């Protein structure tokens, strides 16, 4: 995620992107409806399946908020003491795959003191986040407030965590360092068997992987990554793979380090892609592909191959949102929901 005004100005101005369609196009039977407005920088959402309840994070306040239907609960589920400088704050949120049984909710945030990134687990009871437990700690947050990563995602029963390289490109290539990585943990924070380097690192060579998603029912992991002044990316994440960011990176190349993997999609003119989702919900005309927003107020459909391992093409389905799109997900009723910095909206049938 990039929030600096100069960068946002470039994002809004940029219009030439790889595979881009000439005009945004929702299916003719679809429209956008406000779900909840007047919000304070929601970053990430988590829907409790089979209910109308949505948990979401507020970047700057440190609050985990709860929507029940369209009603925002006045009292936060929890309030964390966060440092919200730059891109820091309360960022990613995920529910344990067996949430209905164990009530576990996970968040990624920047702890104010001592300054560091952590993943914390709560047990939700009666609308409150109780029994806080630090699951992952000590991730450095020392370099200026930018390139924090910040997402948490479950796939195949494992917890995946994205971290930025804190403006230190060389660290992204160091497999004994957790910065500039996708990390893989057991739900209790221990390192699982099968990780490629004997530690939490699952993949490396990442600059600022702000978004994580998975295909439901599989272990397929996808990530969006913010580039420098070029080369924002969408990647299919594989065990032990080097995604090419590091000292000496040159725009338009596969990257640096051993056997770097070029991105699945590369946006040469930056768009600042945010948290994506694989959609398998109620809208048949939207099913079966990955959707990602960006800080230019657009949503893209990444049309996947039959194995969901390659992007065949992309098209912008929505643009002109009043502020950046921070997250996309399948929500209550099976519709496609998305968050902006001021609201939660959904794409529904006309």
GROMACS .gro file of C-alpha atoms in nm:
model
  350
    1UNK     CA    1   0.000   0.000   0.000
    2UNK     CA    2   0.121   0.350  -0.082
    3UNK     CA    3  -0.051   0.648   0.076
    4UNK     CA    4   0.182   0.939  -0.005
    5UNK     CA    5   0.003   1.216  -0.200
    6UNK     CA    6   0.262   1.232  -0.478
    7UNK     CA    7   0.227   0.861  -0.540
    8UNK     CA    8  -0.152   0.877  -0.537
    9UNK     CA    9  -0.143   1.155  -0.795
   10UNK     CA   10   0.058   0.931  -1.025
   11UNK     CA   11  -0.186   0.645  -0.966
   12UNK     CA   12  -0.488   0.854  -1.058
   13UNK     CA   13  -0.313   0.981  -1.371
   14UNK     CA   14  -0.196   0.640  -1.489
   15UNK     CA   15  -0.419   0.480  -1.747
   16UNK     CA   16  -0.205   0.243  -1.955
   17UNK     CA   17  -0.196  -0.102  -1.794
   18UNK     CA   18  -0.116  -0.450  -1.914
   19UNK     CA   19  -0.418  -0.629  -2.067
   20UNK     CA   20  -0.648  -0.338  -1.976
   21UNK     CA   21  -0.988  -0.324  -2.143
   22UNK     CA   22  -1.095   0.006  -2.303
   23UNK     CA   23  -1.380   0.074  -2.063
   24UNK     CA   24  -1.500  -0.058  -1.726
   25UNK     CA   25  -1.779  -0.311  -1.761
   26UNK     CA   26  -1.989  -0.466  -1.488
   27UNK     CA   27  -2.219  -0.742  -1.612
   28UNK     CA   28  -2.541  -0.583  -1.743
   29UNK     CA   29  -2.743  -0.736  -1.460
   30UNK     CA   30  -2.516  -0.591  -1.186
   31UNK     CA   31  -2.494  -0.260  -1.001
   32UNK     CA   32  -2.306  -0.106  -0.707
   33UNK     CA   33  -2.491  -0.029  -0.385
   34UNK     CA   34  -2.367   0.136  -0.067
   35UNK     CA   35  -2.368  -0.102   0.228
   36UNK     CA   36  -2.225   0.118   0.506
   37UNK     CA   37  -2.089   0.471   0.465
   38UNK     CA   38  -1.911   0.716   0.695
   39UNK     CA   39  -1.635   0.475   0.797
   40UNK     CA   40  -1.284   0.558   0.919
   41UNK     CA   41  -1.031   0.400   0.679
   42UNK     CA   42  -1.136   0.034   0.677
   43UNK     CA   43  -0.846  -0.174   0.545
   44UNK     CA   44  -0.954  -0.538   0.554
   45UNK     CA   45  -1.279  -0.730   0.606
   46UNK     CA   46  -1.371  -1.079   0.727
   47UNK     CA   47  -1.720  -1.225   0.686
   48UNK     CA   48  -1.858  -1.493   0.917
   49UNK     CA   49  -2.004  -1.748   0.670
   50UNK     CA   50  -2.376  -1.809   0.701
   51UNK     CA   51  -2.433  -1.483   0.890
   52UNK     CA   52  -2.469  -1.112   0.817
   53UNK     CA   53  -2.171  -1.028   1.038
   54UNK     CA   54  -1.859  -0.856   0.903
   55UNK     CA   55  -1.549  -0.777   1.108
   56UNK     CA   56  -1.321  -0.508   0.969
   57UNK     CA   57  -1.007  -0.322   1.070
   58UNK     CA   58  -0.966   0.055   1.098
   59UNK     CA   59  -0.612   0.151   1.007
   60UNK     CA   60  -0.568   0.463   1.216
   61UNK     CA   61  -0.787   0.401   1.521
   62UNK     CA   62  -0.668   0.047   1.592
   63UNK     CA   63  -1.029  -0.067   1.624
   64UNK     CA   64  -1.169  -0.402   1.516
   65UNK     CA   65  -1.522  -0.306   1.417
   66UNK     CA   66  -1.833  -0.520   1.374
   67UNK     CA   67  -2.112  -0.480   1.121
   68UNK     CA   68  -2.427  -0.684   1.180
   69UNK     CA   69  -2.625  -0.635   0.865
   70UNK     CA   70  -2.587  -0.267   0.792
   71UNK     CA   71  -2.574  -0.173   1.160
   72UNK     CA   72  -2.231  -0.074   1.292
   73UNK     CA   73  -2.191  -0.177   1.654
   74UNK     CA   74  -2.103   0.130   1.858
   75UNK     CA   75  -1.855  -0.058   2.074
   76UNK     CA   76  -1.549  -0.199   1.898
   77UNK     CA   77  -1.470  -0.568   1.930
   78UNK     CA   78  -1.123  -0.456   2.046
   79UNK     CA   79  -0.901  -0.148   2.030
   80UNK     CA   80  -0.529  -0.199   1.982
   81UNK     CA   81  -0.256   0.053   2.063
   82UNK     CA   82  -0.119   0.107   1.712
   83UNK     CA   83   0.138   0.326   1.542
   84UNK     CA   84  -0.043   0.451   1.230
   85UNK     CA   85   0.239   0.655   1.073
   86UNK     CA   86   0.243   0.621   0.693
   87UNK     CA   87   0.122   0.274   0.599
   88UNK     CA   88   0.138   0.138   0.954
   89UNK     CA   89  -0.164   0.068   1.170
   90UNK     CA   90  -0.425  -0.204   1.211
   91UNK     CA   91  -0.416  -0.381   0.876
   92UNK     CA   92  -0.510  -0.743   0.796
   93UNK     CA   93  -0.782  -0.958   0.952
   94UNK     CA   94  -0.874  -1.326   0.912
   95UNK     CA   95  -1.102  -1.577   1.080
   96UNK     CA   96  -0.983  -1.924   1.175
   97UNK     CA   97  -1.126  -2.183   0.931
   98UNK     CA   98  -1.316  -2.334   1.226
   99UNK     CA   99  -1.431  -1.998   1.359
  100UNK     CA  100  -1.781  -2.124   1.440
  101UNK     CA  101  -1.625  -2.378   1.676
  102UNK     CA  102  -1.329  -2.193   1.831
  103UNK     CA  103  -1.426  -1.824   1.769
  104UNK     CA  104  -1.065  -1.730   1.682
  105UNK     CA  105  -0.999  -1.402   1.498
  106UNK     CA  106  -0.651  -1.290   1.384
  107UNK     CA  107  -0.517  -0.942   1.303
  108UNK     CA  108  -0.188  -0.797   1.176
  109UNK     CA  109  -0.097  -0.459   1.325
  110UNK     CA  110   0.185  -0.222   1.409
  111UNK     CA  111   0.229  -0.217   1.786
  112UNK     CA  112   0.309   0.132   1.911
  113UNK     CA  113   0.546   0.032   2.191
  114UNK     CA  114   0.778  -0.140   2.156
  115UNK     CA  115   0.750  -0.058   1.785
  116UNK     CA  116   0.704  -0.380   1.586
  117UNK     CA  117   0.455  -0.567   1.370
  118UNK     CA  118   0.259  -0.847   1.534
  119UNK     CA  119  -0.014  -1.097   1.461
  120UNK     CA  120  -0.256  -1.126   1.750
  121UNK     CA  121  -0.534  -1.377   1.807
  122UNK     CA  122  -0.862  -1.308   1.988
  123UNK     CA  123  -1.153  -1.525   2.097
  124UNK     CA  124  -1.481  -1.357   2.004
  125UNK     CA  125  -1.757  -1.382   2.263
  126UNK     CA  126  -2.071  -1.169   2.287
  127UNK     CA  127  -1.940  -0.930   2.023
  128UNK     CA  128  -1.615  -0.864   2.207
  129UNK     CA  129  -1.261  -0.975   2.118
  130UNK     CA  130  -1.131  -1.141   2.434
  131UNK     CA  131  -0.832  -1.349   2.547
  132UNK     CA  132  -0.571  -1.172   2.330
  133UNK     CA  133  -0.268  -1.383   2.247
  134UNK     CA  134   0.036  -1.278   2.043
  135UNK     CA  135   0.087  -1.539   1.770
  136UNK     CA  136   0.370  -1.373   1.573
  137UNK     CA  137   0.590  -1.096   1.715
  138UNK     CA  138   0.911  -0.905   1.658
  139UNK     CA  139   0.865  -0.823   1.289
  140UNK     CA  140   1.067  -0.504   1.235
  141UNK     CA  141   0.879  -0.178   1.185
  142UNK     CA  142   1.176   0.055   1.206
  143UNK     CA  143   1.210   0.217   0.863
  144UNK     CA  144   0.992   0.522   0.808
  145UNK     CA  145   0.642   0.380   0.816
  146UNK     CA  146   0.630   0.226   0.467
  147UNK     CA  147   0.648  -0.123   0.310
  148UNK     CA  148   0.483  -0.309   0.596
  149UNK     CA  149   0.294  -0.577   0.405
  150UNK     CA  150   0.021  -0.647   0.655
  151UNK     CA  151  -0.209  -0.929   0.544
  152UNK     CA  152  -0.313  -1.254   0.710
  153UNK     CA  153  -0.485  -1.538   0.523
  154UNK     CA  154  -0.572  -1.900   0.597
  155UNK     CA  155  -0.530  -2.173   0.334
  156UNK     CA  156  -0.509  -2.547   0.390
  157UNK     CA  157  -0.528  -2.492   0.765
  158UNK     CA  158  -0.211  -2.280   0.771
  159UNK     CA  159  -0.177  -1.909   0.848
  160UNK     CA  160  -0.002  -1.700   0.580
  161UNK     CA  161   0.138  -1.356   0.667
  162UNK     CA  162   0.274  -1.095   0.424
  163UNK     CA  163   0.558  -0.862   0.523
  164UNK     CA  164   0.721  -0.572   0.341
  165UNK     CA  165   1.095  -0.509   0.327
  166UNK     CA  166   1.083  -0.178   0.517
  167UNK     CA  167   1.266   0.010   0.239
  168UNK     CA  168   1.561  -0.231   0.272
  169UNK     CA  169   1.563  -0.423  -0.061
  170UNK     CA  170   1.857  -0.646   0.032
  171UNK     CA  171   1.654  -0.802   0.314
  172UNK     CA  172   1.395  -0.937   0.068
  173UNK     CA  173   1.658  -1.180  -0.067
  174UNK     CA  174   1.768  -1.306   0.276
  175UNK     CA  175   1.580  -1.627   0.355
  176UNK     CA  176   1.679  -1.607   0.722
  177UNK     CA  177   1.500  -1.271   0.761
  178UNK     CA  178   1.121  -1.226   0.779
  179UNK     CA  179   1.103  -0.895   0.588
  180UNK     CA  180   0.994  -0.894   0.224
  181UNK     CA  181   0.835  -1.236   0.256
  182UNK     CA  182   0.522  -1.446   0.261
  183UNK     CA  183   0.540  -1.637   0.590
  184UNK     CA  184   0.362  -1.963   0.676
  185UNK     CA  185   0.266  -2.062   1.030
  186UNK     CA  186   0.051  -2.308   1.214
  187UNK     CA  187  -0.254  -2.134   1.365
  188UNK     CA  188  -0.079  -2.126   1.705
  189UNK     CA  189   0.224  -1.941   1.562
  190UNK     CA  190   0.462  -2.237   1.543
  191UNK     CA  191   0.653  -2.314   1.223
  192UNK     CA  192   0.498  -2.605   1.032
  193UNK     CA  193   0.678  -2.898   0.877
  194UNK     CA  194   0.734  -2.854   0.506
  195UNK     CA  195   0.846  -2.492   0.504
  196UNK     CA  196   1.137  -2.467   0.257
  197UNK     CA  197   1.401  -2.296   0.473
  198UNK     CA  198   1.338  -2.448   0.816
  199UNK     CA  199   1.181  -2.124   0.941
  200UNK     CA  200   0.859  -1.929   0.879
  201UNK     CA  201   0.959  -1.812   0.528
  202UNK     CA  202   0.741  -1.958   0.251
  203UNK     CA  203   0.842  -1.730  -0.040
  204UNK     CA  204   1.084  -1.439  -0.070
  205UNK     CA  205   1.196  -1.152  -0.293
  206UNK     CA  206   0.888  -0.941  -0.216
  207UNK     CA  207   0.886  -0.561  -0.192
  208UNK     CA  208   0.552  -0.479  -0.031
  209UNK     CA  209   0.299  -0.762  -0.066
  210UNK     CA  210  -0.007  -0.577   0.059
  211UNK     CA  211  -0.269  -0.832  -0.051
  212UNK     CA  212  -0.320  -1.205   0.008
  213UNK     CA  213  -0.599  -1.431  -0.115
  214UNK     CA  214  -0.665  -1.801  -0.164
  215UNK     CA  215  -0.902  -2.012  -0.369
  216UNK     CA  216  -1.153  -2.160  -0.122
  217UNK     CA  217  -1.107  -2.531  -0.060
  218UNK     CA  218  -0.750  -2.531  -0.192
  219UNK     CA  219  -0.401  -2.424  -0.088
  220UNK     CA  220  -0.363  -2.188  -0.386
  221UNK     CA  221  -0.230  -1.852  -0.263
  222UNK     CA  222  -0.228  -1.524  -0.457
  223UNK     CA  223  -0.063  -1.194  -0.368
  224UNK     CA  224  -0.066  -0.837  -0.491
  225UNK     CA  225   0.258  -0.643  -0.455
  226UNK     CA  226   0.334  -0.273  -0.471
  227UNK     CA  227   0.636  -0.188  -0.685
  228UNK     CA  228   0.866   0.118  -0.679
  229UNK     CA  229   0.776   0.374  -0.952
  230UNK     CA  230   0.694   0.081  -1.183
  231UNK     CA  231   0.596  -0.285  -1.181
  232UNK     CA  232   0.311  -0.339  -0.941
  233UNK     CA  233   0.242  -0.712  -0.947
  234UNK     CA  234  -0.002  -0.999  -0.908
  235UNK     CA  235   0.170  -1.325  -0.815
  236UNK     CA  236   0.072  -1.688  -0.770
  237UNK     CA  237   0.266  -1.784  -0.457
  238UNK     CA  238   0.466  -2.107  -0.458
  239UNK     CA  239   0.674  -2.277  -0.190
  240UNK     CA  240   1.034  -2.154  -0.175
  241UNK     CA  241   1.007  -1.931  -0.481
  242UNK     CA  242   1.204  -1.608  -0.530
  243UNK     CA  243   0.982  -1.328  -0.664
  244UNK     CA  244   1.274  -1.112  -0.768
  245UNK     CA  245   1.278  -0.798  -0.558
  246UNK     CA  246   1.610  -0.691  -0.409
  247UNK     CA  247   1.898  -0.448  -0.440
  248UNK     CA  248   1.969  -0.366  -0.805
  249UNK     CA  249   1.619  -0.447  -0.934
  250UNK     CA  250   1.548  -0.300  -1.279
  251UNK     CA  251   1.196  -0.226  -1.402
  252UNK     CA  252   1.054  -0.473  -1.651
  253UNK     CA  253   1.288  -0.760  -1.562
  254UNK     CA  254   1.236  -1.089  -1.380
  255UNK     CA  255   1.435  -0.947  -1.091
  256UNK     CA  256   1.744  -1.035  -0.893
  257UNK     CA  257   1.873  -1.330  -0.692
  258UNK     CA  258   1.866  -1.702  -0.771
  259UNK     CA  259   1.613  -1.810  -1.036
  260UNK     CA  260   1.372  -1.515  -0.996
  261UNK     CA  261   1.009  -1.565  -1.099
  262UNK     CA  262   0.852  -1.292  -1.308
  263UNK     CA  263   0.505  -1.176  -1.200
  264UNK     CA  264   0.187  -1.333  -1.331
  265UNK     CA  265   0.062  -0.981  -1.407
  266UNK     CA  266   0.283  -0.672  -1.420
  267UNK     CA  267   0.143  -0.317  -1.417
  268UNK     CA  268   0.427  -0.105  -1.555
  269UNK     CA  269   0.243   0.215  -1.465
  270UNK     CA  270   0.171   0.182  -1.095
  271UNK     CA  271  -0.188   0.124  -0.980
  272UNK     CA  272  -0.127   0.036  -0.610
  273UNK     CA  273  -0.318  -0.295  -0.602
  274UNK     CA  274  -0.473  -0.384  -0.268
  275UNK     CA  275  -0.620  -0.694  -0.103
  276UNK     CA  276  -0.771  -0.935  -0.361
  277UNK     CA  277  -1.025  -1.216  -0.337
  278UNK     CA  278  -1.116  -1.528  -0.532
  279UNK     CA  279  -1.490  -1.495  -0.587
  280UNK     CA  280  -1.722  -1.798  -0.593
  281UNK     CA  281  -2.042  -1.631  -0.477
  282UNK     CA  282  -2.397  -1.558  -0.587
  283UNK     CA  283  -2.329  -1.356  -0.903
  284UNK     CA  284  -2.280  -1.623  -1.169
  285UNK     CA  285  -2.146  -1.370  -1.418
  286UNK     CA  286  -1.861  -1.283  -1.178
  287UNK     CA  287  -1.774  -1.628  -1.042
  288UNK     CA  288  -1.448  -1.814  -1.077
  289UNK     CA  289  -1.192  -1.534  -1.098
  290UNK     CA  290  -0.974  -1.313  -0.877
  291UNK     CA  291  -1.075  -0.952  -0.810
  292UNK     CA  292  -0.850  -0.677  -0.683
  293UNK     CA  293  -0.901  -0.312  -0.607
  294UNK     CA  294  -0.648  -0.032  -0.630
  295UNK     CA  295  -0.585   0.311  -0.482
  296UNK     CA  296  -0.707   0.475  -0.801
  297UNK     CA  297  -1.061   0.366  -0.709
  298UNK     CA  298  -1.086   0.076  -0.956
  299UNK     CA  299  -1.164  -0.296  -0.939
  300UNK     CA  300  -1.007  -0.541  -1.182
  301UNK     CA  301  -1.120  -0.889  -1.276
  302UNK     CA  302  -0.825  -1.122  -1.329
  303UNK     CA  303  -0.962  -1.395  -1.553
  304UNK     CA  304  -0.796  -1.722  -1.458
  305UNK     CA  305  -0.722  -2.040  -1.653
  306UNK     CA  306  -0.901  -2.366  -1.569
  307UNK     CA  307  -0.641  -2.459  -1.307
  308UNK     CA  308  -0.654  -2.110  -1.150
  309UNK     CA  309  -0.276  -2.087  -1.179
  310UNK     CA  310  -0.242  -1.834  -1.462
  311UNK     CA  311  -0.411  -1.506  -1.556
  312UNK     CA  312  -0.540  -1.525  -1.914
  313UNK     CA  313  -0.646  -1.161  -1.929
  314UNK     CA  314  -0.781  -0.881  -1.713
  315UNK     CA  315  -1.044  -0.614  -1.737
  316UNK     CA  316  -1.148  -0.319  -1.525
  317UNK     CA  317  -1.507  -0.377  -1.412
  318UNK     CA  318  -1.543  -0.066  -1.198
  319UNK     CA  319  -1.375   0.271  -1.168
  320UNK     CA  320  -1.440   0.616  -1.024
  321UNK     CA  321  -1.488   0.521  -0.660
  322UNK     CA  322  -1.471   0.819  -0.426
  323UNK     CA  323  -1.153   0.691  -0.259
  324UNK     CA  324  -0.911   0.402  -0.294
  325UNK     CA  325  -1.045   0.047  -0.287
  326UNK     CA  326  -0.869  -0.133   0.000
  327UNK     CA  327  -1.028  -0.479   0.001
  328UNK     CA  328  -1.257  -0.715  -0.193
  329UNK     CA  329  -1.440  -1.022  -0.057
  330UNK     CA  330  -1.745  -1.245  -0.082
  331UNK     CA  331  -1.982  -1.123   0.188
  332UNK     CA  332  -2.336  -1.167   0.324
  333UNK     CA  333  -2.580  -1.301   0.069
  334UNK     CA  334  -2.293  -1.418  -0.152
  335UNK     CA  335  -2.245  -1.076  -0.316
  336UNK     CA  336  -1.908  -0.922  -0.402
  337UNK     CA  337  -1.824  -0.662  -0.136
  338UNK     CA  338  -1.548  -0.405  -0.142
  339UNK     CA  339  -1.414  -0.145   0.100
  340UNK     CA  340  -1.299   0.206   0.023
  341UNK     CA  341  -1.131   0.437   0.272
  342UNK     CA  342  -1.475   0.570   0.373
  343UNK     CA  343  -1.732   0.297   0.303
  344UNK     CA  344  -1.821  -0.066   0.242
  345UNK     CA  345  -2.012  -0.131  -0.081
  346UNK     CA  346  -2.133  -0.434  -0.273
  347UNK     CA  347  -2.202  -0.542  -0.628
  348UNK     CA  348  -2.551  -0.692  -0.648
  349UNK     CA  349  -2.806  -0.801  -0.903
  350UNK     CA  350  -3.028  -0.525  -1.042
   0.00000   0.00000   0.00000
